[in-house]
Coordinates of N, CA, C and O in Angstrom, one line a residue:
X15 N 0.6 -1.1 0.2 CA 0.1 -0.2 0.0 C 1.1 1.1 0.0 O 0.6 2.4 -0.2
X16 N 2.1 1.4 0.4 CA 2.7 2.3 0.5 C 3.6 2.8 -0.6 O 3.2 3.9 -0.8
X17 N 3.4 1.7 -1.2 CA 4.0 2.1 -2.8 C 3.1 2.6 -3.8 O 3.3 3.4 -4.3
X18 N 1.7 2.3 -3.6 CA 1.1 2.6 -4.1 C 0.5 4.4 -4.1 O 0.0 4.8 -4.9
X19 N 0.4 4.3 -2.7 CA -0.3 5.7 -2.6 C 1.0 6.8 -2.7 O 1.0 7.8 -2.8
X20 N 2.5 6.5 -2.3 CA 3.4 7.5 -2.6 C 3.6 7.9 -4.4 O 4.0 8.7 -4.8
X21 N 3.1 7.0 -5.3 CA 3.6 7.0 -6.8 C 2.5 8.1 -7.1 O 3.0 8.9 -8.0
X22 N 1.6 8.5 -7.1 CA 0.2 9.2 -7.3 C 0.5 11.0 -6.7 O 0.9 11.6 -7.4
X23 N 1.4 10.7 -5.1 CA 1.9 11.8 -4.8 C 3.2 12.2 -6.1 O 2.9 13.6 -6.1
X24 N 3.8 11.5 -5.9 CA 5.3 11.7 -6.9 C 4.6 12.1 -8.1 O 5.2 13.6 -9.5
X25 N 3.3 11.7 -8.9 CA 3.3 11.9 -10.5 C 2.5 13.4 -10.1 O 2.9 14.4 -11.3
X26 N 1.9 13.4 -9.2 CA 1.0 14.4 -9.1 C 1.7 16.3 -8.6 O 2.0 16.7 -9.2
X27 N 3.3 16.1 -8.5 CA 3.9 16.8 -8.0 C 4.7 16.7 -9.2 O 5.5 18.3 -9.7
X28 N 5.3 16.1 -10.2 CA 5.8 16.6 -11.3 C 4.9 17.1 -12.6 O 5.0 18.1 -12.9
X29 N 3.5 16.7 -12.1 CA 2.5 17.5 -12.9 C 2.4 19.3 -12.3 O 2.4 19.9 -13.1
X30 N 2.8 19.4 -11.1 CA 2.7 20.4 -10.6 C 3.8 21.3 -11.1 O 3.9 22.8 -11.5
X31 N 5.4 20.8 -11.3 CA 6.1 21.5 -12.0 C 5.9 21.6 -12.9 O 6.5 22.6 -13.3
X32 N 5.6 20.6 -13.9 CA 5.1 21.0 -16.0 C 4.4 22.1 -15.4 O 4.5 23.2 -16.3
X33 N 3.2 22.3 -15.1 CA 2.5 23.5 -14.9 C 2.9 24.3 -14.4 O 2.7 25.5 -15.2
X34 N 3.8 24.6 -13.4 CA 4.4 25.8 -13.2 C 5.2 26.6 -14.2 O 5.3 27.7 -14.3
X35 N 6.0 25.6 -14.6 CA 7.0 25.6 -15.6 C 6.1 26.4 -17.0 O 7.0 27.4 -17.4
X36 N 5.2 25.6 -17.2 CA 4.4 25.8 -18.3 C 3.8 27.5 -18.0 O 4.1 28.3 -18.4
X37 N 3.4 27.9 -16.5 CA 2.7 28.9 -16.2 C 3.8 30.0 -16.7 O 3.6 31.1 -16.5
X38 N 5.3 29.6 -15.9 CA 6.1 30.6 -16.2 C 7.0 31.2 -17.4 O 6.8 32.4 -17.5
X39 N 6.7 30.0 -18.5 CA 7.3 30.3 -19.6 C 5.9 31.4 -20.4 O 5.9 32.2 -20.8
X40 N 4.2 30.8 -19.7 CA 3.4 31.7 -20.4 C 3.8 33.1 -20.1 O 3.7 34.5 -20.5
X41 N 4.2 33.5 -18.7 CA 4.4 34.9 -18.0 C 5.8 35.3 -18.7 O 5.6 36.9 -18.8
X42 N 6.7 34.9 -19.1 CA 7.4 35.3 -19.4 C 7.3 35.8 -20.9 O 7.9 36.8 -21.3
X43 N 6.4 35.3 -21.4 CA 6.4 35.5 -23.2 C 5.2 36.2 -22.8 O 5.4 37.7 -23.4
X44 N 4.2 37.0 -21.5 CA 3.1 37.8 -21.8 C 4.3 39.3 -21.6 O 4.1 40.3 -21.9
X45 N 5.5 39.1 -20.6 CA 6.4 39.9 -19.9 C 6.7 40.6 -21.6 O 7.0 41.8 -21.6
X46 N 7.4 39.5 -22.4 CA 8.4 39.8 -23.2 C 7.5 40.5 -24.5 O 7.6 41.9 -24.7
X47 N 6.1 40.3 -24.3 CA 4.9 40.9 -25.8 C 5.0 42.7 -24.8 O 5.2 43.6 -25.6
X48 N 4.8 42.7 -23.5 CA 4.5 44.0 -22.9 C 5.7 44.8 -23.3 O 5.4 46.3 -24.0
X49 N 6.7 44.3 -22.9 CA 8.3 44.9 -23.3 C 8.2 45.3 -25.0 O 8.7 46.8 -25.0
X50 N 7.7 44.3 -25.5 CA 7.8 45.1 -27.2 C 6.8 45.7 -27.4 O 7.3 47.2 -28.1
X51 N 5.6 45.6 -27.0 CA 5.0 46.8 -27.5 C 5.0 48.3 -26.6 O 4.9 49.5 -26.9
X52 N 5.8 48.1 -25.5 CA 6.6 49.2 -24.9 C 7.5 50.0 -25.5 O 7.5 51.1 -25.9
X53 N 8.3 49.4 -26.3 CA 9.3 49.5 -27.0 C 8.6 50.3 -28.2 O 9.3 51.3 -28.9
X54 N 7.2 49.6 -28.8 CA 7.2 50.0 -30.2 C 6.7 51.1 -29.7 O 6.6 52.1 -30.2
X55 N 5.7 51.5 -28.6 CA 5.2 52.7 -28.6 C 5.7 54.4 -28.0 O 5.7 55.2 -28.4
X56 N 7.1 54.0 -27.5 CA 8.3 54.9 -27.0 C 8.5 55.1 -28.6 O 8.8 56.1 -28.8
X57 N 8.8 54.1 -29.6 CA 9.6 54.5 -30.8 C 8.8 55.2 -31.6 O 8.7 56.1 -32.2
X58 N 7.1 55.3 -31.6 CA 5.9 55.9 -32.3 C 6.5 57.0 -31.7 O 5.8 58.5 -32.6
X59 N 6.5 57.3 -30.3 CA 6.4 58.9 -30.1 C 7.6 59.7 -30.6 O 7.5 60.8 -30.8
X60 N 9.2 58.6 -30.3 CA 10.2 59.3 -30.9 C 10.3 59.7 -32.2 O 10.4 60.5 -32.7
X61 N 9.2 58.6 -32.8 CA 9.4 59.5 -34.8 C 8.2 60.5 -34.5 O 8.8 61.7 -35.6
X62 N 7.8 60.7 -33.7 CA 6.6 62.0 -34.2 C 7.3 63.3 -33.4 O 7.2 65.0 -34.1
X63 N 8.2 62.5 -32.6 CA 9.0 63.9 -31.9 C 9.8 64.7 -32.8 O 10.5 65.8 -32.9
X64 N 10.4 63.8 -33.7 CA 11.5 64.0 -34.6 C 10.8 64.8 -35.4 O 11.5 65.8 -36.0
X65 N 9.9 64.4 -36.0 CA 9.0 65.8 -37.0 C 8.8 66.6 -36.3 O 9.5 67.9 -36.8
X66 N 8.5 67.1 -35.1 CA 8.5 68.3 -34.3 C 9.6 68.9 -34.0 O 9.6 69.9 -34.4
X67 N 10.6 68.1 -34.2 CA 11.9 68.9 -33.8 C 12.7 69.7 -34.9 O 13.1 70.5 -34.8
X68 N 12.1 69.3 -36.1 CA 11.9 69.9 -37.6 C 11.7 71.4 -37.7 O 12.1 71.6 -38.1
X69 N 10.2 70.8 -37.2 CA 9.7 72.0 -37.1 C 10.1 73.2 -36.1 O 9.9 74.7 -36.7
X70 N 10.7 73.2 -34.9 CA 10.6 73.6 -34.2 C 13.0 74.6 -34.1 O 12.9 75.5 -34.3
X71 N 13.2 73.6 -35.5 CA 14.3 74.1 -35.6 C 14.5 75.6 -37.0 O 14.9 76.1 -36.5
X72 N 13.2 74.8 -37.6 CA 12.9 75.7 -38.4 C 12.1 77.6 -37.9 O 12.8 77.9 -38.0
X73 N 11.6 77.0 -36.7 CA 11.4 78.2 -36.1 C 12.4 78.9 -35.4 O 12.3 80.3 -35.4
X74 N 13.3 78.1 -34.8 CA 14.4 79.0 -34.3 C 15.5 79.3 -35.1 O 15.8 80.6 -34.7
X75 N 15.3 79.0 -36.1 CA 16.0 79.8 -37.5 C 15.6 81.0 -37.5 O 16.0 81.9 -38.1
X76 N 14.0 81.2 -38.1 CA 13.6 82.4 -38.2 C 13.6 83.3 -37.4 O 13.7 84.2 -37.5
X77 N 13.5 82.6 -35.9 CA 13.6 83.8 -34.9 C 14.8 84.5 -34.7 O 14.9 85.6 -34.3
X78 N 15.7 83.4 -34.5 CA 17.2 84.3 -34.6 C 17.4 84.9 -36.2 O 18.6 85.8 -35.8
X79 N 17.3 84.9 -36.8 CA 17.2 86.2 -38.3 C 16.7 87.3 -37.9 O 16.6 87.8 -38.7
X80 N 15.6 87.3 -36.9 CA 14.9 88.2 -36.6 C 13.5 88.5 -37.3 O 12.7 89.1 -37.0
X81 N 13.1 87.5 -37.9 CA 11.6 86.8 -38.4 C 10.5 87.1 -37.4 O 10.6 86.5 -36.2
X82 N 9.8 87.9 -37.7 CA 8.1 87.9 -36.7 C 7.8 86.8 -37.1 O 7.1 86.2 -38.0
X83 N 7.6 86.0 -36.1 CA 6.9 84.9 -36.1 C 5.6 84.5 -35.2 O 5.2 85.3 -34.1
X84 N 4.0 84.1 -35.9 CA 2.7 84.6 -34.9 C 2.8 83.8 -33.9 O 3.4 82.5 -33.9
X85 N 2.1 83.6 -32.8 CA 2.1 83.2 -31.5 C 1.7 81.5 -31.7 O 1.9 80.9 -31.0
X86 N 0.9 81.4 -32.7 CA 0.1 80.3 -32.9 C 1.4 79.3 -33.4 O 0.9 77.9 -33.2
X87 N 2.2 80.0 -34.1 CA 3.1 79.0 -34.4 C 4.3 78.2 -33.7 O 5.0 77.4 -33.7
X88 N 4.0 79.3 -32.4 CA 4.6 78.6 -31.0 C 3.9 77.6 -30.2 O 4.2 76.2 -30.0
X89 N 2.3 77.7 -30.8 CA 1.0 77.1 -29.8 C 1.3 75.9 -30.0 O 0.8 74.9 -29.4
X90 N 1.3 75.7 -31.5 CA 0.6 74.4 -32.0 C 1.6 73.4 -31.9 O 1.5 72.1 -31.3
X91 N 2.9 73.5 -32.4 CA 3.9 72.6 -31.6 C 4.0 72.4 -30.3 O 4.3 70.8 -29.8
X92 N 3.7 73.3 -29.4 CA 4.0 72.9 -27.8 C 2.5 72.5 -27.8 O 2.8 71.2 -27.0
X93 N 1.5 72.1 -28.2 CA 0.0 71.3 -27.9 C 0.5 70.0 -28.3 O 0.3 69.0 -27.3
X94 N 1.6 69.9 -29.8 CA 1.7 68.7 -30.0 C 2.7 67.7 -29.1 O 2.7 66.4 -29.0
X95 N 3.6 68.5 -28.7 CA 4.6 68.1 -27.4 C 3.4 67.5 -26.4 O 4.2 66.5 -25.7
X96 N 2.9 68.3 -26.2 CA 2.1 68.0 -24.8 C 1.4 66.5 -24.6 O 1.2 65.5 -24.2
X97 N 0.8 66.4 -26.3 CA 0.3 65.1 -26.6 C 1.2 64.0 -26.5 O 0.8 62.9 -26.1
X98 N 1.9 64.1 -26.9 CA 3.2 63.2 -26.9 C 3.2 62.5 -25.6 O 3.9 61.6 -25.3
X99 N 4.0 63.5 -24.9 CA 3.8 63.1 -23.4 C 2.7 62.7 -22.5 O 3.6 61.7 -21.6
X100 N 2.0 63.2 -23.1 CA 0.6 61.9 -22.6 C 0.5 60.8 -22.8 O 0.3 60.1 -22.4
X101 N 1.1 60.7 -24.2 CA 1.0 59.5 -24.9 C 2.1 58.6 -23.9 O 1.7 57.3 -23.7
X102 N 3.4 58.9 -23.7 CA 4.6 58.6 -22.8 C 3.7 57.9 -21.7 O 4.5 56.9 -21.2
X103 N 2.9 59.5 -21.1 CA 2.7 58.6 -19.9 C 1.9 57.6 -19.5 O 1.6 56.6 -18.4
X104 N 1.3 57.1 -21.0 CA 0.3 56.2 -21.2 C 0.6 55.0 -20.9 O 0.2 54.0 -21.0
X105 N 2.2 54.7 -21.2 CA 2.9 53.9 -21.7 C 3.6 52.9 -20.1 O 4.4 53.4 -19.8
X106 N 2.8 51.7 -20.0 CA 3.7 50.8 -18.8 C 4.9 50.2 -19.4 O 5.1 49.7 -20.3
X107 N 6.1 50.8 -18.9 CA 7.4 50.0 -19.0 C 8.3 50.0 -17.8 O 8.1 50.5 -16.8
X108 N 8.8 48.8 -18.2 CA 10.2 48.3 -17.2 C 11.6 48.2 -18.0 O 11.5 48.0 -18.9
X109 N 12.3 47.8 -16.8 CA 13.6 48.4 -17.4 C 14.0 48.9 -18.2 O 14.0 50.1 -18.6
X110 N 14.6 48.4 -19.6 CA 15.3 49.4 -20.7 C 14.0 50.3 -21.0 O 14.4 51.5 -21.8
X111 N 13.1 49.6 -21.3 CA 11.8 50.6 -22.0 C 11.7 51.7 -21.0 O 11.5 52.7 -21.8
X112 N 11.6 51.5 -19.6 CA 11.4 52.3 -19.2 C 12.3 53.6 -18.9 O 11.9 54.9 -19.4
X113 N 13.8 53.3 -19.0 CA 14.3 54.0 -19.7 C 14.3 54.9 -20.8 O 14.6 56.3 -20.9
X114 N 14.0 54.3 -21.9 CA 13.8 55.2 -23.1 C 12.7 56.0 -23.0 O 12.6 57.2 -23.5
X115 N 11.6 55.4 -22.3 CA 10.6 56.3 -22.1 C 11.1 57.8 -21.4 O 10.7 58.7 -21.8
X116 N 12.0 57.5 -20.3 CA 12.2 58.4 -19.3 C 12.9 59.7 -20.6 O 13.1 60.8 -20.3
X117 N 14.2 58.9 -21.3 CA 14.9 60.0 -22.1 C 13.9 60.6 -22.8 O 14.0 62.0 -23.3
X118 N 12.9 60.0 -23.7 CA 12.3 60.9 -24.2 C 11.2 61.8 -23.4 O 11.2 63.1 -24.4
X119 N 10.9 61.8 -22.6 CA 9.8 62.6 -21.7 C 11.2 64.2 -21.7 O 10.6 64.9 -21.6
X120 N 12.2 63.6 -21.6 CA 13.5 64.4 -20.8 C 13.3 65.5 -22.3 O 13.9 66.8 -22.1
X121 N 13.1 64.9 -23.1 CA 14.0 65.0 -24.7 C 12.4 66.4 -25.2 O 12.3 67.6 -25.6
X122 N 11.1 65.9 -24.9 CA 10.0 66.8 -25.0 C 10.1 67.9 -23.6 O 9.7 68.9 -24.5
X123 N 10.6 67.6 -23.0 CA 10.7 69.2 -22.2 C 11.4 69.7 -22.6 O 11.5 71.4 -22.4
X124 N 12.7 69.4 -23.3 CA 13.4 70.4 -23.8 C 13.3 71.0 -24.6 O 13.6 72.4 -25.1
X125 N 12.6 70.7 -25.5 CA 11.8 71.0 -26.8 C 10.9 72.3 -26.4 O 10.6 73.3 -26.9
X126 N 10.3 72.1 -25.3 CA 9.0 73.0 -24.7 C 9.9 73.9 -24.5 O 9.6 75.2 -24.5
X127 N 10.6 73.6 -23.7 CA 11.9 75.1 -23.0 C 12.5 75.6 -24.2 O 12.3 77.4 -24.2
X128 N 12.3 75.5 -25.2 CA 13.2 75.9 -26.7 C 11.9 76.6 -27.1 O 12.2 78.0 -27.1
X129 N 10.8 76.2 -27.4 CA 9.7 76.9 -27.5 C 9.4 78.0 -26.9 O 8.9 79.1 -27.2
X130 N 9.0 77.9 -25.8 CA 9.5 79.6 -24.7 C 10.2 79.9 -25.1 O 9.7 81.5 -25.0
X131 N 11.6 80.0 -24.9 CA 12.6 80.9 -25.2 C 12.4 81.6 -26.1 O 12.9 83.0 -26.8
X132 N 12.2 80.7 -27.7 CA 11.9 81.2 -28.6 C 10.7 82.5 -28.6 O 10.8 83.7 -29.4
X133 N 9.7 82.4 -28.4 CA 8.7 82.7 -27.9 C 9.0 84.1 -27.1 O 8.7 85.6 -28.1
X134 N 9.8 84.2 -26.0 CA 10.3 85.6 -25.4 C 11.2 86.3 -26.3 O 10.6 87.4 -26.3
X135 N 11.9 85.6 -27.3 CA 12.4 86.2 -28.0 C 12.0 87.2 -29.1 O 12.0 88.3 -29.4
X136 N 10.8 86.0 -29.6 CA 10.1 86.8 -30.3 C 9.0 87.9 -30.3 O 9.3 89.2 -30.9
X137 N 8.8 87.4 -29.4 CA 7.9 88.9 -28.6 C 8.6 90.0 -28.4 O 8.3 91.4 -28.2
X138 N 10.0 89.8 -27.7 CA 11.1 91.0 -27.1 C 11.6 90.8 -27.8 O 12.9 90.1 -27.3
X139 N 12.2 91.5 -29.0 CA 13.5 91.2 -30.1 C 14.8 91.4 -28.9 O 16.1 91.4 -29.5
X140 N 14.4 92.4 -28.3 CA 16.0 92.6 -27.5 C 16.3 92.2 -26.1 O 16.9 92.5 -25.5
X141 N 15.4 91.2 -26.2 CA 15.6 90.3 -25.0 C 16.9 89.3 -25.0 O 17.2 88.8 -24.1
X142 N 17.4 89.5 -26.4 CA 18.4 88.6 -26.5 C 19.3 89.4 -26.4 O 19.5 90.4 -27.4
X143 N 20.3 89.1 -26.0 CA 21.8 90.2 -25.4 C 22.2 90.2 -26.6 O 23.6 91.3 -26.8
X144 N 22.8 89.0 -27.1 CA 23.7 89.2 -28.5 C 23.2 90.3 -29.3 O 23.7 91.0 -30.3
X145 N 22.0 90.3 -29.9 CA 21.3 91.4 -30.9 C 21.0 92.7 -30.6 O 20.3 93.2 -30.9
X146 N 20.8 93.0 -29.1 CA 20.4 94.2 -28.6 C 21.3 95.2 -29.1 O 22.8 94.8 -28.9
X147 N 20.9 96.3 -29.3 CA 21.7 97.4 -29.8 C 22.3 98.5 -28.8 O 20.9 98.4 -27.9
X148 N 23.5 98.8 -29.0 CA 23.9 99.1 -27.3 C 24.4 101.2 -27.9 O 25.0 101.0 -28.8
X149 N 23.5 101.1 -27.1 CA 23.8 102.9 -27.7 C 24.6 103.7 -26.5 O 24.1 103.9 -25.1
X150 N 25.6 103.6 -26.8 CA 26.7 104.7 -25.9 C 27.0 106.4 -26.4 O 26.6 106.6 -27.4
X151 N 27.0 107.1 -25.2 CA 26.9 108.8 -25.9 C 28.7 109.2 -25.6 O 29.0 109.0 -24.6
X152 N 28.9 109.9 -26.2 CA 30.5 110.3 -26.3 C 30.5 111.5 -26.3 O 29.8 112.7 -26.7
X153 N 30.4 112.3 -24.2 CA 30.4 113.0 -24.4 C 31.6 114.3 -24.0 O 32.4 113.7 -24.3
X154 N 31.4 115.6 -24.8 CA 32.5 116.0 -25.4 C 33.2 117.0 -23.5 O 32.0 117.8 -23.3
X155 N 34.4 116.9 -23.2 CA 34.3 117.3 -22.2 C 35.5 118.8 -22.8 O 35.8 119.1 -23.6
X156 N 34.9 120.4 -21.6 CA 35.3 121.1 -21.8 C 36.3 121.4 -20.4 O 35.8 121.8 -19.9
X157 N 37.4 122.0 -20.9 CA 38.3 122.4 -19.7 C 37.9 124.2 -19.7 O 37.7 124.6 -20.6
X158 N 37.6 124.1 -18.1 CA 37.7 125.3 -18.3 C 38.7 126.7 -17.4 O 39.9 126.2 -16.7

């Protein structure tokens, strides 16, 4: 009897190990799929931010050359950057994907700061000290 009762325990234990192994593999596959989705989502945001960066660079050239730009040309890219930031916020990521997401957030913030600076320069052309005109007066002195 002792042999008969120990055999089912052994088979049930091996079944549990097989089930646990299968469960672990399923979990690993799910995690891998989630990581892949996170990488793809971050890459999609990066692509959109790349397009916006070209637009911001064009604005920078225009403003620095003294061209007056409408406020709308600053507002639209700023709003589009915020949308991309919200997309990143919705991405659940771990490990390397999380680091990439964080880097993209910082990149977007940097572009937003650039837009703010350009808008300031555009609204007040003398705010840029390199372009400011310095007026000095040479006073004539008379000896008494």
